[in-house]
Short mmCIF file of N, CA and C in Angstrom, two decimals:
data_model
loop_
_atom_site.label_atom_id
_atom_site.label_comp_id
_atom_site.label_asym_id
_atom_site.label_seq_id
_atom_site.Cartn_x
_atom_site.Cartn_y
_atom_site.Cartn_z
N MET A 18 -50.92 -28.33 15.44
CA MET A 18 -49.57 -29.32 15.25
C MET A 18 -49.99 -30.05 13.94
N SER A 19 -48.85 -30.17 12.99
CA SER A 19 -48.92 -30.44 11.96
C SER A 19 -49.01 -32.27 12.05
N ALA A 20 -49.99 -32.58 11.24
CA ALA A 20 -49.55 -33.56 10.82
C ALA A 20 -49.30 -34.52 9.88
N ALA A 21 -48.43 -33.52 9.02
CA ALA A 21 -47.81 -33.92 7.81
C ALA A 21 -46.81 -35.21 8.07
N GLY A 22 -46.14 -35.63 9.18
CA GLY A 22 -45.23 -36.60 9.18
C GLY A 22 -46.41 -37.97 8.97
N VAL A 23 -47.59 -37.87 9.76
CA VAL A 23 -48.64 -38.67 9.78
C VAL A 23 -49.19 -38.98 8.40
N THR A 24 -49.42 -38.23 7.63
CA THR A 24 -49.87 -38.49 6.31
C THR A 24 -49.28 -39.44 5.54
N ASP A 25 -48.11 -38.96 5.62
CA ASP A 25 -46.94 -40.04 4.66
C ASP A 25 -46.08 -41.26 5.18
N THR A 26 -46.81 -41.71 6.34
CA THR A 26 -45.89 -42.36 7.18
C THR A 26 -46.88 -44.32 6.84
N GLU A 27 -45.89 -44.92 6.59
CA GLU A 27 -46.60 -46.48 6.46
C GLU A 27 -46.83 -46.90 7.82
N TRP A 28 -48.28 -47.60 7.62
CA TRP A 28 -48.63 -47.95 8.95
C TRP A 28 -48.65 -49.80 8.83
N LEU A 29 -48.41 -50.67 10.17
CA LEU A 29 -48.43 -51.67 10.14
C LEU A 29 -49.46 -52.24 10.67
N THR A 30 -50.48 -53.08 10.35
CA THR A 30 -51.69 -53.42 11.42
C THR A 30 -51.08 -54.74 12.06
N MET A 31 -52.12 -55.19 13.23
CA MET A 31 -51.78 -56.19 13.90
C MET A 31 -51.19 -57.51 13.29
N PRO A 32 -52.29 -57.80 12.07
CA PRO A 32 -51.14 -59.34 11.25
C PRO A 32 -49.91 -58.59 10.90
N ASP A 33 -49.64 -57.55 10.50
CA ASP A 33 -48.28 -56.66 9.94
C ASP A 33 -47.11 -57.17 10.66
N LEU A 34 -47.42 -56.76 12.07
CA LEU A 34 -46.59 -56.69 13.00
C LEU A 34 -46.10 -57.85 13.64
N VAL A 35 -47.36 -58.79 13.78
CA VAL A 35 -47.09 -60.18 14.07
C VAL A 35 -45.93 -60.77 12.98
N GLU A 36 -46.02 -60.38 11.76
CA GLU A 36 -45.08 -60.95 10.84
C GLU A 36 -43.44 -60.12 11.15
N VAL A 37 -43.70 -58.76 10.86
CA VAL A 37 -42.50 -58.03 11.08
C VAL A 37 -41.43 -58.49 12.36
N LEU A 38 -42.69 -58.57 13.39
CA LEU A 38 -41.90 -58.53 14.74
C LEU A 38 -41.33 -60.26 14.99
N ASP A 39 -42.24 -61.14 14.20
CA ASP A 39 -42.08 -62.83 14.20
C ASP A 39 -42.60 -62.86 15.82
N GLU A 40 -43.76 -62.45 16.20
CA GLU A 40 -43.71 -62.64 17.28
C GLU A 40 -45.51 -62.94 17.72
N ALA A 41 -45.86 -64.19 18.30
CA ALA A 41 -47.36 -64.22 18.42
C ALA A 41 -48.05 -63.10 18.61
N LEU A 42 -49.47 -62.78 18.36
CA LEU A 42 -50.57 -62.05 18.60
C LEU A 42 -50.39 -60.87 19.81
N GLY A 43 -50.29 -62.36 20.91
CA GLY A 43 -50.52 -62.08 22.26
C GLY A 43 -49.34 -61.32 22.59
N ARG A 44 -48.13 -61.84 22.14
CA ARG A 44 -46.51 -60.96 22.63
C ARG A 44 -46.99 -59.69 21.82
N VAL A 45 -47.21 -59.35 20.71
CA VAL A 45 -47.34 -58.20 20.14
C VAL A 45 -48.47 -56.88 20.87
N ARG A 46 -49.64 -57.54 21.34
CA ARG A 46 -50.86 -56.73 22.11
C ARG A 46 -49.56 -56.34 23.51
N ARG A 47 -49.06 -57.37 24.19
CA ARG A 47 -48.37 -57.35 25.22
C ARG A 47 -47.14 -55.86 25.22
N LEU A 48 -46.71 -55.67 23.74
CA LEU A 48 -45.83 -54.40 23.33
C LEU A 48 -46.39 -53.18 23.25
N ILE A 49 -47.40 -53.72 22.81
CA ILE A 49 -48.64 -52.27 23.09
C ILE A 49 -49.05 -51.87 24.30
N ASP A 50 -49.40 -52.88 25.11
CA ASP A 50 -50.16 -52.79 26.51
C ASP A 50 -48.70 -52.07 27.20
N GLU A 51 -47.60 -52.58 27.01
CA GLU A 51 -46.59 -52.13 28.24
C GLU A 51 -45.92 -50.84 27.57
N HIS A 52 -46.46 -50.48 26.18
CA HIS A 52 -45.95 -49.09 25.89
C HIS A 52 -44.49 -49.19 25.14
N TYR A 53 -44.10 -50.55 24.25
CA TYR A 53 -43.15 -50.37 23.94
C TYR A 53 -43.48 -49.91 22.12
N LEU A 54 -44.64 -50.08 21.86
CA LEU A 54 -45.18 -49.54 20.73
C LEU A 54 -46.45 -48.68 21.22
N VAL A 55 -46.61 -47.98 20.26
CA VAL A 55 -47.85 -46.88 20.07
C VAL A 55 -48.69 -46.91 18.76
N GLY A 56 -50.08 -47.09 19.02
CA GLY A 56 -50.58 -47.40 17.94
C GLY A 56 -52.01 -46.60 18.03
N SER A 57 -52.84 -46.31 16.52
CA SER A 57 -53.85 -45.77 16.32
C SER A 57 -54.97 -46.29 15.31
N ARG A 58 -56.32 -46.14 15.97
CA ARG A 58 -57.43 -46.64 14.69
C ARG A 58 -57.70 -45.52 14.05
N ARG A 59 -56.66 -44.31 13.74
CA ARG A 59 -57.45 -43.37 13.09
C ARG A 59 -57.84 -43.43 11.49
N SER A 60 -57.30 -44.97 11.34
CA SER A 60 -57.90 -45.44 9.77
C SER A 60 -58.79 -46.29 9.71
N GLY A 61 -59.19 -46.29 11.32
CA GLY A 61 -60.33 -47.43 11.29
C GLY A 61 -59.91 -48.83 11.96
N VAL A 62 -58.72 -49.21 11.41
CA VAL A 62 -58.11 -50.22 11.67
C VAL A 62 -57.06 -49.91 12.57
N PHE A 63 -56.48 -50.98 13.70
CA PHE A 63 -55.39 -50.58 14.73
C PHE A 63 -54.33 -50.54 13.97
N ALA A 64 -52.92 -49.72 14.17
CA ALA A 64 -52.01 -49.98 13.50
C ALA A 64 -50.77 -48.78 14.11
N VAL A 65 -49.86 -49.28 13.86
CA VAL A 65 -48.95 -48.89 14.18
C VAL A 65 -47.93 -48.34 13.20
N PRO A 66 -47.03 -46.82 13.29
CA PRO A 66 -46.38 -46.63 12.18
C PRO A 66 -44.93 -47.43 11.85
N SER A 67 -44.68 -47.85 10.89
CA SER A 67 -43.79 -48.94 10.44
C SER A 67 -42.32 -47.98 10.93
N VAL A 68 -42.07 -46.75 10.99
CA VAL A 68 -41.14 -45.99 11.32
C VAL A 68 -40.51 -46.49 13.23
N PHE A 69 -41.41 -46.97 13.67
CA PHE A 69 -41.61 -47.07 15.19
C PHE A 69 -40.73 -48.83 15.34
N ILE A 70 -40.32 -49.21 14.32
CA ILE A 70 -39.87 -50.70 14.31
C ILE A 70 -38.75 -50.70 13.40
N VAL A 71 -37.53 -51.16 14.16
CA VAL A 71 -36.18 -51.31 13.44
C VAL A 71 -35.37 -52.84 13.47
N ASP A 72 -35.05 -52.96 12.63
CA ASP A 72 -34.75 -54.40 12.23
C ASP A 72 -35.49 -55.37 13.17
N ASN A 73 -36.59 -55.49 12.89
CA ASN A 73 -37.81 -56.23 13.51
C ASN A 73 -37.90 -56.25 15.06
N HIS A 74 -37.85 -54.97 15.72
CA HIS A 74 -38.12 -55.07 17.10
C HIS A 74 -38.83 -53.68 17.13
N PRO A 75 -39.25 -53.36 18.06
CA PRO A 75 -39.51 -51.63 18.54
C PRO A 75 -38.45 -51.34 18.85
N LEU A 76 -38.15 -49.45 18.11
CA LEU A 76 -37.34 -49.04 18.56
C LEU A 76 -36.95 -49.12 20.20
N PRO A 77 -35.82 -49.24 20.84
CA PRO A 77 -35.58 -49.26 22.29
C PRO A 77 -36.03 -47.93 23.13
N SER A 78 -35.64 -46.60 22.72
CA SER A 78 -35.53 -45.57 23.01
C SER A 78 -37.00 -44.99 23.06
N LEU A 79 -37.99 -46.01 22.23
CA LEU A 79 -39.36 -45.67 22.10
C LEU A 79 -40.55 -45.66 23.50
N ARG A 80 -40.04 -46.64 24.07
CA ARG A 80 -41.32 -46.88 25.24
C ARG A 80 -40.76 -45.67 26.33
N GLY A 81 -39.64 -45.19 26.73
CA GLY A 81 -39.60 -44.08 28.08
C GLY A 81 -40.16 -43.20 27.29
N THR A 82 -40.11 -42.78 26.31
CA THR A 82 -40.49 -41.56 25.39
C THR A 82 -42.10 -41.52 25.60
N ILE A 83 -42.53 -42.75 25.06
CA ILE A 83 -44.29 -42.90 25.16
C ILE A 83 -44.84 -42.18 26.52
N ILE A 84 -44.11 -43.08 27.29
CA ILE A 84 -44.49 -43.02 28.65
C ILE A 84 -44.75 -41.32 29.25
N VAL A 85 -43.38 -41.00 29.14
CA VAL A 85 -43.00 -39.42 29.38
C VAL A 85 -44.37 -39.01 28.62
N LEU A 86 -44.50 -39.01 27.75
CA LEU A 86 -45.74 -38.20 26.86
C LEU A 86 -47.27 -38.39 27.61
N GLN A 87 -47.18 -39.75 27.55
CA GLN A 87 -48.64 -40.26 28.22
C GLN A 87 -48.75 -39.74 29.62
N ASP A 88 -47.62 -39.60 30.56
CA ASP A 88 -47.70 -39.05 31.72
C ASP A 88 -48.18 -37.72 31.71
N ALA A 89 -47.81 -37.04 30.40
CA ALA A 89 -48.08 -35.23 30.30
C ALA A 89 -49.25 -35.26 30.00
N GLY A 90 -50.61 -36.23 29.69
CA GLY A 90 -51.43 -36.37 29.34
C GLY A 90 -51.98 -36.30 28.16
N PHE A 91 -51.00 -37.03 26.99
CA PHE A 91 -51.13 -37.20 25.85
C PHE A 91 -52.01 -38.20 25.56
N SER A 92 -53.03 -38.33 24.32
CA SER A 92 -53.53 -39.43 24.15
C SER A 92 -52.53 -40.16 23.10
N ASP A 93 -52.87 -41.60 22.54
CA ASP A 93 -52.10 -42.40 21.83
C ASP A 93 -51.60 -41.48 20.61
N ASP A 94 -53.26 -41.34 19.89
CA ASP A 94 -53.15 -40.26 18.74
C ASP A 94 -51.95 -39.02 18.95
N GLU A 95 -52.34 -38.23 19.95
CA GLU A 95 -51.06 -36.88 20.27
C GLU A 95 -49.88 -37.64 20.06
N VAL A 96 -49.29 -38.76 20.90
CA VAL A 96 -47.90 -39.38 21.28
C VAL A 96 -47.60 -39.58 19.80
N ILE A 97 -48.19 -40.16 18.89
CA ILE A 97 -48.29 -40.66 17.59
C ILE A 97 -47.60 -39.05 16.77
N ASP A 98 -48.59 -38.38 17.01
CA ASP A 98 -48.62 -36.99 16.05
C ASP A 98 -47.15 -36.45 16.58
N TRP A 99 -46.98 -36.44 17.73
CA TRP A 99 -45.86 -35.61 18.17
C TRP A 99 -44.58 -35.86 17.67
N LEU A 100 -44.60 -37.34 17.95
CA LEU A 100 -43.51 -38.25 17.24
C LEU A 100 -42.78 -37.90 15.99
N LEU A 101 -44.11 -37.79 14.83
CA LEU A 101 -43.95 -38.00 13.79
C LEU A 101 -43.79 -36.31 13.12
N ALA A 102 -44.22 -35.44 13.59
CA ALA A 102 -44.44 -33.93 13.42
C ALA A 102 -43.22 -33.86 13.59
N PRO A 103 -42.55 -32.66 12.83
CA PRO A 103 -41.19 -31.97 12.95
C PRO A 103 -41.28 -31.18 14.35
N GLU A 104 -40.47 -31.30 14.93
CA GLU A 104 -40.22 -30.40 16.59
C GLU A 104 -39.08 -29.29 16.44
N GLU A 105 -39.35 -28.03 16.40
CA GLU A 105 -38.34 -26.95 16.37
C GLU A 105 -37.17 -27.00 16.89
N GLU A 106 -37.43 -27.12 18.17
CA GLU A 106 -36.57 -27.11 19.39
C GLU A 106 -35.55 -28.55 19.00
N LEU A 107 -35.79 -29.41 18.15
CA LEU A 107 -34.80 -30.77 17.98
C LEU A 107 -34.29 -30.59 16.13
N GLY A 108 -34.99 -29.82 16.02
CA GLY A 108 -34.62 -29.41 13.96
C GLY A 108 -35.08 -30.52 13.65
N ARG A 109 -36.02 -31.63 13.97
CA ARG A 109 -36.13 -32.99 12.96
C ARG A 109 -37.61 -33.31 13.75
N SER A 110 -38.14 -34.19 13.20
CA SER A 110 -39.09 -34.49 14.33
C SER A 110 -38.70 -35.70 15.26
N PRO A 111 -39.44 -35.85 16.35
CA PRO A 111 -38.85 -36.52 17.31
C PRO A 111 -38.18 -37.96 16.85
N ILE A 112 -39.08 -38.64 16.07
CA ILE A 112 -38.64 -39.84 15.76
C ILE A 112 -37.61 -40.09 15.28
N ASP A 113 -37.27 -38.85 14.19
CA ASP A 113 -36.01 -38.94 13.65
C ASP A 113 -34.64 -38.86 14.26
N ALA A 114 -35.03 -37.85 15.42
CA ALA A 114 -33.99 -37.89 16.68
C ALA A 114 -34.11 -39.13 17.56
N LEU A 115 -35.12 -39.98 17.47
CA LEU A 115 -34.94 -41.05 18.38
C LEU A 115 -34.04 -41.98 17.71
N LEU A 116 -34.08 -42.10 16.20
CA LEU A 116 -33.46 -43.03 15.41
C LEU A 116 -32.11 -42.75 15.32
N ALA A 117 -32.03 -41.26 15.69
CA ALA A 117 -30.39 -41.12 15.26
C ALA A 117 -29.26 -41.18 16.79
N GLY A 118 -30.26 -41.00 17.84
CA GLY A 118 -29.83 -41.67 19.03
C GLY A 118 -30.04 -40.51 20.02
N HIS A 119 -30.59 -39.55 20.00
CA HIS A 119 -30.68 -38.82 20.40
C HIS A 119 -31.93 -38.40 21.53
N LYS A 120 -31.76 -39.72 22.43
CA LYS A 120 -32.93 -39.81 23.68
C LYS A 120 -32.92 -38.82 24.66
N SER A 121 -32.05 -38.48 25.07
CA SER A 121 -32.09 -37.13 25.98
C SER A 121 -32.51 -35.93 25.67
N ALA A 122 -32.42 -35.58 24.40
CA ALA A 122 -32.65 -34.26 23.48
C ALA A 122 -34.52 -34.65 23.52
N VAL A 123 -34.98 -35.42 23.37
CA VAL A 123 -36.24 -35.67 22.57
C VAL A 123 -37.14 -36.01 24.06
N ARG A 124 -36.55 -36.39 24.90
CA ARG A 124 -37.34 -36.73 26.33
C ARG A 124 -37.05 -35.39 27.28
N ARG A 125 -36.37 -34.58 27.00
CA ARG A 125 -36.11 -33.00 27.51
C ARG A 125 -36.83 -32.09 26.71
N VAL A 126 -37.39 -32.28 25.55
CA VAL A 126 -38.28 -31.58 24.94
C VAL A 126 -40.05 -31.97 25.54
N ALA A 127 -39.81 -33.25 25.47
CA ALA A 127 -41.17 -33.75 25.71
C ALA A 127 -41.61 -33.68 27.66
N ARG A 128 -40.93 -33.71 28.10
CA ARG A 128 -41.07 -33.25 29.76
C ARG A 128 -41.38 -31.88 29.55
N THR A 129 -41.24 -30.62 28.93
CA THR A 129 -41.74 -29.44 29.03
C THR A 129 -42.93 -29.16 28.04
N LEU A 130 -43.82 -30.29 27.70
CA LEU A 130 -44.87 -30.23 26.84
C LEU A 130 -46.08 -30.67 28.17
N ALA A 131 -45.91 -30.93 29.50
CA ALA A 131 -46.97 -31.54 30.44
C ALA A 131 -47.41 -30.16 30.72
#
């Protein structure tokens, strides 16, 4: 799996998320614990791809997609990589398809990965 989308992605740390979401740190942690957002420590510091935030809120269609992928056995890093990498069946990255409102198509592909 190509991580091309991952390397050119802007990442938001916890302090960034508190500011962007205008939420207390505890609420931001809850959003992550409840799978509204997914992040990684690959750079040493926990961070979330900024593309997962739309209009200062987690992308609504992200949560169900994260859960489908985690149910398929994906780690958080693998979830992020899959969302950001080009997906042949979708003709673009899954996150781009979600942003365009194609939640059903993304989840259909995600379910085939189990």
